[in-house]
Amino acid sequence: QNIMQPTDDVLASRGGVAGLKVYDEIRKDPHAFALLQKRKLEVVSREWKVQPPDNPSRLEKKAAAEVEKQLKAIDFDKLTKGLLGAVLKGFAVGEVMWDNVDGVWTIQLVRVKKQRRFRMTIDGALRVLTRSNTIDGEPVPDRKFIVHRHSIDDDDDDPYGVGIGSVLYWPAWFKRQVLAHWLRGVEKHAAPTVHASYSGNFDQARQEQLETGLRKMAN
């Protein structure tokens, strides 16, 4: 099937497309999440319109009006934000739900899907994983899926794109590790080790009573 794996070094070391979930960890970083959200909102805040080509024919004007009408009928901003997931992960996929309304094929909804459910061929064709084919996937129907790609490289060689997750992953990972160590240190110094003793010879009852008291102090 000529299935291609991402050239992204982080993904290559984590099982290819199936490893895309590691980039979800970046979204858990408040600073990274805020900047990603700001970037999406900056895009959807812009006005948009559908324009026919220069010197349009009557049919081209009608087509432009129909496309704009259909895009306004769906939650286009939500779709845009979903497809902008490609900025972090390299690509995003939307499934178009069509319906024939009075002889016109009309978009009812576009569902943005998880990237790990898809594979790409060397020539960039999309394939979807199914229960009967969980390795290479099945070819998708024509005009059924939208694929938005984003690449931080200056080429189009990788059909999966190259998202900024490949750059942010390690700094975000180290930040989480440092924070975890720092919190353990704070916990240690906020509740330092307690030492207690009792006088006299060994007494099991007194020892257990003392241990109970120490546990209460630690908690």
Tab-separated table of N, CA and C in Angstrom, residues 2 4-5 31 45 66 93 114 129 136 143 149 163 169 182:
chain	number	residue	atom	x	y	z
A	2	ASN	N	2.172	1.130	0.120
A	2	ASN	CA	3.073	2.283	0.148
A	2	ASN	C	2.724	3.263	1.273
A	4	MET	N	3.221	5.499	4.348
A	4	MET	CA	4.375	6.268	4.804
A	4	MET	C	4.237	6.579	6.288
A	5	GLN	N	5.345	6.615	7.000
A	5	GLN	CA	5.372	7.025	8.394
A	5	GLN	C	5.896	8.454	8.486
A	31	HIS	N	0.811	27.510	29.644
A	31	HIS	CA	1.363	28.546	28.766
A	31	HIS	C	1.238	28.140	27.305
A	45	SER	N	-11.285	34.990	14.340
A	45	SER	CA	-11.819	36.336	14.564
A	45	SER	C	-11.870	37.146	13.270
A	66	GLU	N	-23.612	29.738	-3.465
A	66	GLU	CA	-24.033	28.485	-2.847
A	66	GLU	C	-23.009	28.013	-1.817
A	93	VAL	N	-7.866	16.242	10.097
A	93	VAL	CA	-8.800	15.618	9.150
A	93	VAL	C	-10.232	15.906	9.568
A	114	LYS	N	-9.805	12.335	15.123
A	114	LYS	CA	-8.491	12.152	15.719
A	114	LYS	C	-7.492	11.732	14.628
A	129	LEU	N	-8.205	3.915	9.243
A	129	LEU	CA	-8.108	2.612	9.899
A	129	LEU	C	-9.509	2.080	10.186
A	136	ASP	N	-2.843	-0.742	7.726
A	136	ASP	CA	-2.702	0.161	6.588
A	136	ASP	C	-3.952	0.997	6.330
A	143	ARG	N	-13.982	13.275	-2.044
A	143	ARG	CA	-14.733	14.437	-1.551
A	143	ARG	C	-15.449	14.169	-0.224
A	149	ARG	N	-2.960	20.450	6.226
A	149	ARG	CA	-1.584	20.172	6.649
A	149	ARG	C	-0.870	21.455	7.059
A	163	GLY	N	4.278	19.459	12.623
A	163	GLY	CA	3.711	20.456	13.517
A	163	GLY	C	4.731	21.020	14.496
A	169	TYR	N	7.855	19.574	22.160
A	169	TYR	CA	7.714	18.375	22.983
A	169	TYR	C	8.758	18.290	24.084
A	182	TRP	N	10.400	19.619	41.750
A	182	TRP	CA	10.262	20.798	42.605
A	182	TRP	C	9.126	20.588	43.614
